[in-house]
Amino acid sequence: MSTATVAKGGRRAVAPAAQRAAGRPSWWPDLLAAATVFSLLAVVALWVRNRGLQDLFAGAPSALSSTGRLTGLVAADLLLVQVFLMARVPWIERTYGQDRLARWHRLTGFTSFNLMLAHVGLITLGYATTARTGLLREAWDLVADYPGVLLATAGTALLVMVVVTSLRAARRRLRYESWHLLHLYAYLGAGLALPHQLWTGTDFVGSPAATVYWWTAYTVAAGSVLVFRLGVPLGRSLWHDLRVAAVVPEAPGVVSVYLRGRRLHRLPVRAGQFFQWRFLDGPGWTRAHPYSLSAAPRPDVLRVTVKALGDDSWRVTRLRPGTRVLVEGPYGTLTGGVRQARKVTMIASGVGVTPLRALLEELPYAPGHAVLVQRARTEADLLFRGELAELAKARGVRLQHLVGPRAAPGSWLPAGYGDDAAALRRLVPDIARHDVYVCGPADWMAAVVRAARRGVPEERLHLEHFSW
Ligand SMILES: Cc1cc2nc3c(=O)[nH]c(=O)nc-3n(C[C@H](O)[C@H](O)[C@H](O)COP(=O)(O)OP(=O)(O)OC[C@H]3O[C@@H](n4cnc5c(N)ncnc54)[C@H](O)[C@@H]3O)c2cc1C
């Protein structure tokens, strides 16, 4: 979901161009990593200050408990980092993009979870060894007698559920909405762990420095979620009072939704970005869905184009004018801000053409310096034919349609175009000197990226995935 470079081995990293374009210094993206490392060092320092090291060398039971304390503290710290990463803080979103943040969220999440399990095991073992009781007996005593541990156990159970449903195999079997709803229980899980830290954790309240640190960390994480995931979207939606103005069919199962609102010129959105949308047309409004703008934003109107793929996108095709709309965003870094070259190539498949069509409208380029390669299964599926033809005429965009079923699994082309990379060079001979924007289904994009990498520098490849 972000503008990204594609590095060798398939890993994606934010284009340095995003920083340059935003006028930020080159060290800006390292700030978040530095803050995370600093917070982990602070946690370790507080543990050391609270006799963590001495306890480590004071016999086996004490060493087990001390290591258990440390793993618990680091787990709690990473849990808060993880919550903060997904709080949709605007400058963080703009710097890293949602794809990259989601990857870090997953990494810190699984690390935090494993450390939390280690914490539970080590503390129980340490206390059992000290008290010379069995493990199960000690576990029961901890839950029954120690303040807050029962709540923390419930929190742990919720986090186990969230982690299990986030394993790739389980996630594939779940509908996005079900997975997302279950995932929200992580907030409750994190909240339930807090009381036992307050009531029994000497590292948490043992010194003024520890108290200040942990309260600050909890406040920043919870405050960011409240402000940026609830307050700002709600405030923005009310302030702009967005409503559906018209729903216009574009192709079979595809509609454009025109939206009007107040003071839209104050909405800080650019072509290529997307919002999370909630259409208040009845049951189902609680589920937000991401849709990119399909036309450059105007002071009086916004437009999205939606392909009906499931229940909620079908609802969009039946929206009535006047329906109120809540938005969260704008998100995404697939904008003109990442541009480096004078020439641009847009490569789109299906409804993935939406943000690229908006970009072609907004970006500056000379006639002949922009190419749109548009992929569709059938002629009827080619979206915006009339509008793009007008754009081609008015601004000198070269349009290239690729229509037909895929030549082979793993290819981005219809039959008859030959080798993937050679075909791309034939379609756009000087592509090595272009910025290349790609949008469509994930596996199709992977094939485009493999072909483009043979010539296009990584920092000029900008991607938006339409899947989670
Ligand atoms: C950044 C981004 C921009 C997008 N822009 C557009 C656009 O301009 N036009 C368009 O037609 N589609 C767009 N999509 C895809 C669109 O969000 C999904 O098709 C839509 O959410 C399907 O919801 P559903 O309930 O109708 O279908 P479902 O049956 O629930 O899902 C159909 C597919 O959409 C995926 N999906 C469902 N909900 C979400 C969600 N909240 N976030 C991410 N993926 C989801 C599911 O994984 C599944 O693959 C975009 C997706 C992303 C991630």
Coordinates of C-alpha atoms and ligand atoms in Angstrom, one line a residue:
M1 CA 0.0 0.0 0.0
S2 CA 2.9 2.3 -0.3
T3 CA 5.2 3.7 -2.8
A4 CA 8.2 1.5 -2.4
T5 CA 11.3 0.3 -4.0
V6 CA 11.7 -3.3 -4.7
A7 CA 15.0 -4.6 -3.5
K8 CA 16.7 -7.9 -4.5
G9 CA 15.1 -10.8 -2.8
G10 CA 11.7 -9.2 -3.1
R11 CA 11.8 -7.0 0.0
R12 CA 10.4 -3.5 -0.4
A13 CA 11.7 -0.3 1.0
V14 CA 10.5 3.2 0.8
A15 CA 11.9 5.2 -2.0
P16 CA 14.5 7.8 -0.9
A17 CA 12.7 10.0 -3.3
A18 CA 9.8 10.2 -0.9
Q19 CA 12.1 11.9 1.6
R20 CA 13.7 14.3 -0.9
A21 CA 10.3 15.3 -2.3
A22 CA 9.0 15.9 1.1
G23 CA 12.0 18.1 1.8
R24 CA 13.1 16.0 4.7
P25 CA 16.7 15.3 5.7
S26 CA 18.0 11.8 4.7
W27 CA 18.2 10.7 8.3
W28 CA 14.5 11.3 8.8
P29 CA 13.4 7.6 8.1
D30 CA 15.9 6.4 10.7
L31 CA 14.1 8.3 13.4
L32 CA 11.6 5.6 14.1
A33 CA 14.1 2.8 14.3
A34 CA 16.3 5.0 16.6
A35 CA 13.4 5.7 18.9
T36 CA 12.6 2.0 19.1
V37 CA 16.2 1.1 19.9
F38 CA 16.3 4.0 22.5
S39 CA 13.1 2.7 24.2
L40 CA 14.5 -0.8 24.4
L41 CA 17.8 0.5 25.9
A42 CA 15.8 2.5 28.4
V43 CA 13.8 -0.6 29.4
V44 CA 17.0 -2.6 29.9
A45 CA 18.6 0.3 31.8
L46 CA 15.6 0.4 34.2
W47 CA 15.9 -3.3 34.7
V48 CA 19.6 -3.0 35.4
R49 CA 18.9 -0.2 37.9
N50 CA 16.4 -2.4 39.6
R51 CA 19.1 -5.0 40.4
G52 CA 18.4 -7.0 37.2
L53 CA 22.1 -7.9 36.8
Q54 CA 22.8 -8.7 40.4
D55 CA 19.7 -11.0 40.5
L56 CA 21.0 -12.7 37.4
F57 CA 24.1 -14.0 39.3
A58 CA 22.4 -14.8 42.6
G59 CA 21.5 -18.4 41.9
A60 CA 19.2 -20.2 39.5
P61 CA 15.8 -19.2 40.9
S62 CA 16.7 -15.6 41.0
A63 CA 18.3 -15.7 37.5
L64 CA 15.1 -17.3 36.1
S65 CA 12.9 -14.6 37.7
S66 CA 15.2 -11.8 36.6
T67 CA 15.3 -13.0 33.0
G68 CA 11.5 -13.4 33.2
R69 CA 11.2 -9.8 34.3
L70 CA 13.4 -8.6 31.5
T71 CA 11.6 -10.6 28.8
G72 CA 8.2 -9.2 30.2
L73 CA 9.5 -5.6 30.1
V74 CA 10.8 -5.9 26.5
A75 CA 7.6 -7.7 25.4
A76 CA 5.5 -4.8 26.9
D77 CA 7.7 -2.2 25.2
L78 CA 7.4 -3.9 21.8
L79 CA 3.7 -4.3 22.3
L80 CA 3.4 -0.5 22.7
V81 CA 5.7 0.1 19.7
Q82 CA 3.5 -2.2 17.7
V83 CA 0.3 -0.3 18.7
F84 CA 2.0 3.0 17.9
L85 CA 3.1 1.7 14.4
M86 CA -0.6 1.1 13.4
A87 CA -1.9 4.3 15.0
R88 CA -1.9 6.0 11.6
V89 CA 0.2 8.9 12.8
P90 CA 0.4 11.1 9.7
W91 CA 4.1 11.8 9.5
I92 CA 4.9 8.1 10.1
E93 CA 2.4 7.0 7.4
R94 CA 3.9 9.5 5.0
T95 CA 7.5 8.5 5.7
Y96 CA 7.1 4.7 5.6
G97 CA 3.8 3.8 3.9
Q98 CA 1.3 1.3 5.3
D99 CA 2.9 -1.8 3.7
R100 CA 6.2 -1.2 5.4
L101 CA 4.6 -0.3 8.8
A102 CA 2.4 -3.4 8.6
R103 CA 5.5 -5.6 8.0
W104 CA 7.2 -4.0 11.1
H105 CA 4.0 -4.3 13.1
R106 CA 4.0 -8.0 12.3
L107 CA 7.7 -8.5 13.2
T108 CA 7.5 -6.6 16.5
G109 CA 4.2 -8.3 17.2
F110 CA 5.5 -11.9 16.9
T111 CA 8.7 -10.9 18.7
S112 CA 6.7 -9.3 21.6
F113 CA 4.4 -12.4 21.7
N114 CA 7.3 -14.9 21.9
L115 CA 9.0 -12.8 24.7
M116 CA 5.7 -12.6 26.5
L117 CA 5.4 -16.4 26.5
A118 CA 9.1 -16.6 27.7
H119 CA 8.1 -14.1 30.5
V120 CA 5.2 -16.3 31.6
G121 CA 7.3 -19.5 31.6
L122 CA 10.4 -18.0 33.2
I123 CA 8.6 -16.2 36.0
T124 CA 6.5 -19.3 36.8
L125 CA 9.6 -21.5 36.8
G126 CA 11.6 -19.0 38.9
Y127 CA 8.9 -18.6 41.5
A128 CA 8.3 -22.4 41.6
T129 CA 12.0 -23.1 42.1
T130 CA 12.2 -20.5 44.9
A131 CA 9.1 -21.9 46.6
R132 CA 10.0 -25.5 45.8
T133 CA 6.6 -26.2 44.4
G134 CA 5.4 -27.8 41.2
L135 CA 5.0 -25.6 38.1
L136 CA 1.2 -26.0 37.8
R137 CA 0.7 -25.2 41.5
E138 CA 2.9 -22.1 41.2
A139 CA 1.0 -21.0 38.0
W140 CA -2.3 -21.4 39.9
D141 CA -1.0 -19.4 42.9
L142 CA 0.2 -16.6 40.6
V143 CA -3.1 -16.3 39.0
A144 CA -5.1 -16.6 42.2
D145 CA -3.0 -14.6 44.6
Y146 CA -1.1 -11.9 42.7
P147 CA -3.0 -8.7 42.0
G148 CA -3.7 -8.2 38.3
V149 CA -2.3 -11.6 37.1
L150 CA -5.8 -13.0 36.5
L151 CA -6.5 -10.0 34.2
A152 CA -3.1 -10.4 32.5
T153 CA -3.9 -14.1 31.9
A154 CA -7.1 -13.1 30.2
G155 CA -5.1 -10.5 28.2
T156 CA -2.6 -13.2 27.2
A157 CA -5.4 -15.5 26.1
L158 CA -6.7 -12.7 23.8
L159 CA -3.2 -12.1 22.4
V160 CA -2.8 -15.8 21.7
M161 CA -6.0 -15.7 19.8
V162 CA -4.9 -12.6 17.8
V163 CA -1.5 -14.2 17.0
V164 CA -2.9 -17.6 16.0
T165 CA -5.4 -15.9 13.6
S166 CA -2.6 -13.8 12.2
L167 CA -0.5 -16.8 11.1
R168 CA -0.5 -16.9 7.4
A169 CA -2.3 -20.2 7.1
A170 CA -5.1 -19.2 9.4
R171 CA -5.4 -15.7 7.9
R172 CA -5.9 -17.1 4.4
R173 CA -8.9 -19.0 5.7
L174 CA -10.6 -15.9 7.3
R175 CA -12.5 -13.2 5.7
Y176 CA -10.7 -9.8 6.0
E177 CA -13.5 -8.4 8.2
S178 CA -13.5 -11.4 10.6
W179 CA -9.7 -11.2 10.9
H180 CA -9.8 -7.5 11.4
L181 CA -12.5 -7.7 14.1
L182 CA -10.5 -10.4 16.0
H183 CA -7.4 -8.4 15.6
L184 CA -8.9 -5.4 17.5
Y185 CA -9.0 -7.6 20.6
A186 CA -5.2 -7.1 20.8
Y187 CA -6.0 -3.6 22.2
L188 CA -8.0 -5.2 25.0
G189 CA -5.3 -7.8 25.5
A190 CA -2.7 -5.1 25.9
G191 CA -4.9 -3.1 28.2
L192 CA -5.6 -6.1 30.5
A193 CA -1.8 -6.7 30.9
L194 CA -1.3 -3.2 32.4
P195 CA -2.8 -3.7 35.9
H196 CA -0.4 -6.5 36.8
Q197 CA 2.6 -4.3 35.8
L198 CA 1.3 -1.6 38.0
W199 CA 0.4 -3.7 41.0
T200 CA 3.2 -6.3 41.1
G201 CA 5.9 -5.1 38.7
T202 CA 8.7 -3.5 40.7
D203 CA 10.4 -2.5 37.4
F204 CA 7.3 -0.6 36.5
V205 CA 6.8 1.4 39.7
G206 CA 10.1 0.8 41.5
S207 CA 11.6 4.2 40.7
P208 CA 10.3 7.5 39.6
A209 CA 12.2 7.1 36.3
A210 CA 10.5 3.8 35.6
T211 CA 7.1 5.2 36.5
V212 CA 7.6 8.2 34.2
Y213 CA 8.9 6.0 31.4
W214 CA 6.1 3.5 31.4
W215 CA 3.3 6.0 31.9
T216 CA 4.7 8.0 29.0
A217 CA 5.0 5.0 26.7
Y218 CA 1.4 3.9 27.5
T219 CA 0.1 7.4 27.1
V220 CA 1.8 7.9 23.8
A221 CA 0.6 4.6 22.4
A222 CA -3.0 4.9 23.6
G223 CA -3.2 8.6 22.9
S224 CA -2.0 8.1 19.3
V225 CA -4.7 5.5 18.7
L226 CA -7.4 7.7 20.2
V227 CA -6.3 10.8 18.4
F228 CA -5.3 9.5 14.9
R229 CA -7.6 6.4 14.6
L230 CA -10.7 8.0 16.1
G231 CA -10.5 11.7 16.8
V232 CA -8.9 12.9 13.5
P233 CA -11.1 10.8 11.2
L234 CA -14.3 11.6 13.0
G235 CA -13.4 15.3 13.1
R236 CA -12.4 15.4 9.5
S237 CA -15.6 13.6 8.4
L238 CA -17.8 16.0 10.3
W239 CA -15.8 19.0 9.2
H240 CA -16.1 18.1 5.5
D241 CA -19.6 16.6 5.7
L242 CA -18.9 14.2 2.8
R243 CA -22.0 12.9 1.0
V244 CA -22.5 10.7 -2.1
A245 CA -23.4 13.0 -5.0
A246 CA -23.9 10.4 -7.7
V247 CA -23.1 6.7 -8.6
V248 CA -22.2 6.2 -12.2
P249 CA -21.7 2.8 -13.9
E250 CA -18.3 2.4 -15.6
A251 CA -18.2 -1.3 -16.6
P252 CA -20.0 -4.5 -15.6
G253 CA -19.8 -4.5 -11.8
V254 CA -17.8 -1.3 -11.6
V255 CA -19.1 2.1 -10.5
S256 CA -17.7 5.6 -9.9
V257 CA -18.9 7.3 -6.7
Y258 CA -18.8 11.1 -6.8
L259 CA -18.6 12.8 -3.4
R260 CA -19.3 16.3 -2.4
G261 CA -18.5 18.1 0.8
R262 CA -17.6 21.3 2.5
R263 CA -14.2 22.9 2.2
L264 CA -12.7 20.0 0.2
H265 CA -9.9 22.3 -0.8
R266 CA -8.6 22.0 2.8
L267 CA -8.5 18.2 2.6
P268 CA -4.7 17.4 2.4
V269 CA -5.1 14.7 -0.3
R270 CA -3.2 14.1 -3.5
A271 CA -3.8 12.0 -6.6
G272 CA -2.6 8.4 -6.0
Q273 CA -3.7 8.3 -2.4
F274 CA -6.6 6.4 -0.8
F275 CA -9.0 6.7 2.1
Q276 CA -10.7 4.1 4.3
W277 CA -14.4 4.6 3.5
R278 CA -17.5 4.0 5.5
F279 CA -20.8 4.6 3.7
L280 CA -23.5 5.2 6.2
D281 CA -26.2 3.4 4.2
G282 CA -27.2 0.9 6.9
P283 CA -25.8 -2.3 8.4
G284 CA -22.2 -2.9 7.2
W285 CA -21.1 0.8 7.7
T286 CA -18.9 -0.4 10.6
R287 CA -16.6 -2.0 8.2
A288 CA -14.2 0.4 6.5
H289 CA -12.7 -0.4 3.1
P290 CA -9.8 1.2 1.2
Y291 CA -10.5 2.9 -2.1
S292 CA -8.1 5.1 -4.1
L293 CA -9.2 8.4 -5.7
S294 CA -9.8 7.7 -9.4
A295 CA -9.6 11.3 -10.3
A296 CA -7.4 14.1 -9.2
P297 CA -9.0 15.7 -6.1
R298 CA -11.0 18.9 -6.9
P299 CA -12.1 21.6 -4.5
D300 CA -15.7 20.6 -5.0
V301 CA -15.7 16.9 -5.7
L302 CA -13.8 13.6 -5.0
R303 CA -14.3 10.4 -6.9
V304 CA -13.6 6.8 -6.2
T305 CA -14.2 3.9 -8.6
V306 CA -15.2 0.6 -7.1
K307 CA -15.3 -2.9 -8.4
A308 CA -17.9 -5.2 -6.7
L309 CA -15.9 -8.1 -5.4
G310 CA -17.7 -8.9 -2.2
D311 CA -20.7 -7.9 0.0
D312 CA -19.5 -4.4 0.9
S313 CA -18.3 -3.4 -2.5
W314 CA -21.7 -4.6 -3.9
R315 CA -23.3 -2.2 -1.4
V316 CA -21.3 0.6 -2.9
T317 CA -22.9 0.0 -6.3
R318 CA -26.3 0.6 -4.8
L319 CA -25.5 3.8 -2.8
R320 CA -28.1 6.6 -3.0
P321 CA -27.2 10.2 -3.4
G322 CA -27.2 12.0 -0.1
T323 CA -25.7 9.1 1.8
R324 CA -23.3 10.3 4.5
V325 CA -19.7 9.1 4.4
L326 CA -17.0 8.8 7.0
V327 CA -13.4 8.7 5.9
E328 CA -10.1 7.8 7.5
G329 CA -7.0 9.1 5.7
P330 CA -5.7 10.1 3.3
Y331 CA -3.1 7.4 3.2
G332 CA -0.5 6.1 0.7
T333 CA 2.7 7.5 -0.8
L334 CA 2.0 6.6 -4.4
T335 CA 2.0 10.3 -5.3
G336 CA 4.0 12.7 -7.4
G337 CA 6.1 13.2 -4.3
V338 CA 8.2 10.2 -5.1
R339 CA 8.8 11.1 -8.7
Q340 CA 12.5 11.3 -9.8
A341 CA 12.5 11.2 -13.6
R342 CA 10.9 13.4 -16.3
K343 CA 9.1 10.5 -17.9
V344 CA 6.6 8.2 -16.3
T345 CA 5.1 4.8 -17.1
M346 CA 2.0 3.6 -15.4
I347 CA 1.2 -0.1 -15.4
A348 CA -2.2 -1.1 -14.2
S349 CA -4.4 -4.2 -14.1
G350 CA -8.2 -4.1 -13.8
V351 CA -9.5 -1.7 -11.2
G352 CA -5.8 -1.0 -10.2
V353 CA -6.0 1.7 -12.9
T354 CA -7.8 4.0 -10.5
P355 CA -4.9 5.7 -8.7
L356 CA -2.8 5.8 -11.9
R357 CA -5.6 7.5 -13.8
A358 CA -5.7 10.2 -11.1
L359 CA -1.9 10.6 -11.2
L360 CA -1.9 11.0 -15.0
E361 CA -4.4 13.8 -14.5
E362 CA -2.4 15.6 -11.8
L363 CA 1.3 15.0 -12.6
P364 CA 3.2 17.4 -14.8
Y365 CA 4.9 15.9 -17.9
A366 CA 5.5 16.9 -21.5
P367 CA 3.5 15.4 -24.4
G368 CA 4.9 11.9 -25.2
H369 CA 6.6 11.6 -21.7
A370 CA 3.9 9.5 -20.1
V371 CA 2.8 6.0 -21.0
L372 CA -0.2 4.0 -19.6
V373 CA 0.0 0.2 -20.0
Q374 CA -3.5 -1.0 -19.1
R375 CA -4.1 -4.7 -18.6
A376 CA -7.6 -6.3 -18.6
R377 CA -9.1 -9.7 -19.2
T378 CA -11.6 -8.5 -21.8
E379 CA -12.2 -5.3 -23.8
A380 CA -15.3 -4.6 -21.6
D381 CA -13.1 -4.6 -18.5
L382 CA -10.9 -1.8 -19.8
L383 CA -11.9 1.1 -17.4
F384 CA -12.1 4.8 -18.3
R385 CA -11.7 4.3 -22.0
G386 CA -13.3 7.6 -22.9
E387 CA -11.6 9.6 -20.2
L388 CA -8.2 8.1 -21.0
A389 CA -8.6 8.8 -24.7
E390 CA -9.3 12.4 -23.8
L391 CA -6.3 12.6 -21.6
A392 CA -4.2 11.1 -24.3
K393 CA -5.4 13.7 -26.7
A394 CA -5.1 16.6 -24.3
R395 CA -1.8 15.7 -22.6
G396 CA 0.0 13.4 -25.1
V397 CA -0.2 10.2 -22.9
R398 CA 0.6 7.1 -24.9
L399 CA -2.0 4.3 -24.2
Q400 CA -1.2 0.7 -24.5
H401 CA -3.9 -1.9 -23.9
L402 CA -3.1 -5.5 -23.1
V403 CA -6.3 -7.5 -23.3
G404 CA -6.8 -11.3 -22.8
P405 CA -6.4 -14.0 -20.2
R406 CA -2.9 -14.5 -18.8
A407 CA -0.4 -16.2 -21.1
A408 CA 0.8 -18.4 -18.2
P409 CA 0.7 -18.5 -14.4
G410 CA 3.3 -16.1 -13.1
S411 CA 3.2 -13.9 -16.3
W412 CA 1.8 -10.4 -16.3
L413 CA 0.9 -10.5 -20.0
P414 CA -1.8 -12.0 -22.2
A415 CA -0.7 -14.7 -24.7
G416 CA 1.4 -13.7 -27.7
Y417 CA 3.8 -11.1 -26.1
G418 CA 6.7 -13.5 -25.5
D419 CA 9.1 -13.0 -22.6
D420 CA 7.8 -10.8 -19.8
A421 CA 10.9 -8.5 -19.5
A422 CA 11.5 -8.3 -23.3
A423 CA 7.9 -7.4 -23.9
L424 CA 8.0 -4.6 -21.3
R425 CA 11.1 -3.1 -23.1
R426 CA 9.3 -3.4 -26.4
L427 CA 6.3 -1.6 -25.1
V428 CA 8.4 1.2 -23.5
P429 CA 11.9 1.1 -25.0
D430 CA 13.4 3.8 -22.8
I431 CA 11.7 2.5 -19.6
A432 CA 15.0 2.6 -17.7
R433 CA 14.7 6.4 -17.8
H434 CA 11.1 6.4 -16.4
D435 CA 9.5 6.4 -13.0
V436 CA 7.3 3.3 -13.1
Y437 CA 4.1 3.2 -11.1
V438 CA 2.4 -0.2 -10.8
C439 CA -1.0 -1.0 -9.3
G440 CA -3.1 -4.2 -9.4
P441 CA -3.5 -7.6 -7.8
A442 CA -0.4 -8.7 -5.7
D443 CA 0.7 -11.7 -7.8
W444 CA 0.3 -9.8 -11.1
M445 CA 2.3 -6.9 -9.6
A446 CA 5.1 -9.3 -8.6
A447 CA 5.4 -10.4 -12.2
V448 CA 5.5 -6.8 -13.5
V449 CA 8.2 -6.0 -10.9
R450 CA 10.3 -9.0 -11.9
A451 CA 10.1 -7.8 -15.5
A452 CA 10.8 -4.1 -14.7
R453 CA 13.8 -4.8 -12.4
R454 CA 15.7 -5.7 -15.5
G455 CA 16.5 -2.1 -16.3
V456 CA 14.5 0.1 -14.0
P457 CA 16.4 1.3 -10.9
E458 CA 14.8 0.1 -7.8
E459 CA 14.1 3.6 -6.4
R460 CA 12.0 4.4 -9.5
L461 CA 9.5 1.6 -8.9
H462 CA 6.5 2.7 -7.0
L463 CA 3.8 0.2 -6.0
E464 CA 0.3 0.1 -4.6
H465 CA -1.2 -3.3 -3.7
F466 CA -5.0 -3.6 -3.8
S467 CA -4.9 -6.6 -1.4
W468 CA -4.0 -7.1 2.3
Ligands
LIG1 C1 -4.7 0.6 -0.7 C2 -5.9 0.0 -1.4 C3 -6.6 0.7 -2.3 C4 -7.7 0.1 -3.0 N1 -8.4 0.9 -3.9 C5 -9.4 0.3 -4.6 C6 -10.1 1.0 -5.6 O1 -9.8 2.2 -5.9 N2 -11.1 0.4 -6.2 C7 -11.5 -0.9 -5.9 O2 -12.5 -1.4 -6.5 N3 -10.9 -1.6 -5.0 C8 -9.8 -1.0 -4.3 N4 -9.2 -1.8 -3.3 C9 -9.7 -3.1 -3.0 C10 -10.9 -3.0 -2.1 O3 -10.5 -2.4 -0.9 C11 -11.5 -4.4 -1.8 O4 -11.9 -4.9 -3.1 C12 -12.7 -4.2 -1.0 O5 -12.3 -3.9 0.3 C13 -13.5 -5.5 -1.0 O6 -14.4 -5.6 0.1 P1 -15.7 -6.5 0.1 O7 -16.2 -6.7 1.4 O8 -16.6 -6.1 -1.0 O9 -15.1 -7.9 -0.4 P2 -14.6 -9.1 0.4 O10 -15.2 -10.4 -0.2 O11 -14.6 -8.9 1.8 O12 -13.1 -9.1 -0.1 C14 -12.7 -9.2 -1.5 C15 -11.2 -8.9 -1.5 O13 -10.8 -7.6 -1.0 C16 -10.0 -7.8 0.1 N5 -10.4 -6.8 1.2 C17 -11.6 -6.8 1.8 N6 -11.6 -5.8 2.7 C18 -10.4 -5.2 2.7 C19 -9.8 -4.1 3.4 N7 -10.5 -3.5 4.3 N8 -8.6 -3.8 3.2 C20 -7.9 -4.5 2.2 N9 -8.4 -5.5 1.5 C21 -9.6 -5.9 1.7 C22 -10.1 -9.2 0.6 O14 -8.9 -9.7 1.0 C23 -10.4 -9.9 -0.7 O15 -9.3 -10.3 -1.4 C24 -8.1 -1.2 -2.7 C25 -7.4 -1.9 -1.7 C26 -6.3 -1.4 -1.1 C27 -5.6 -2.2 -0.1

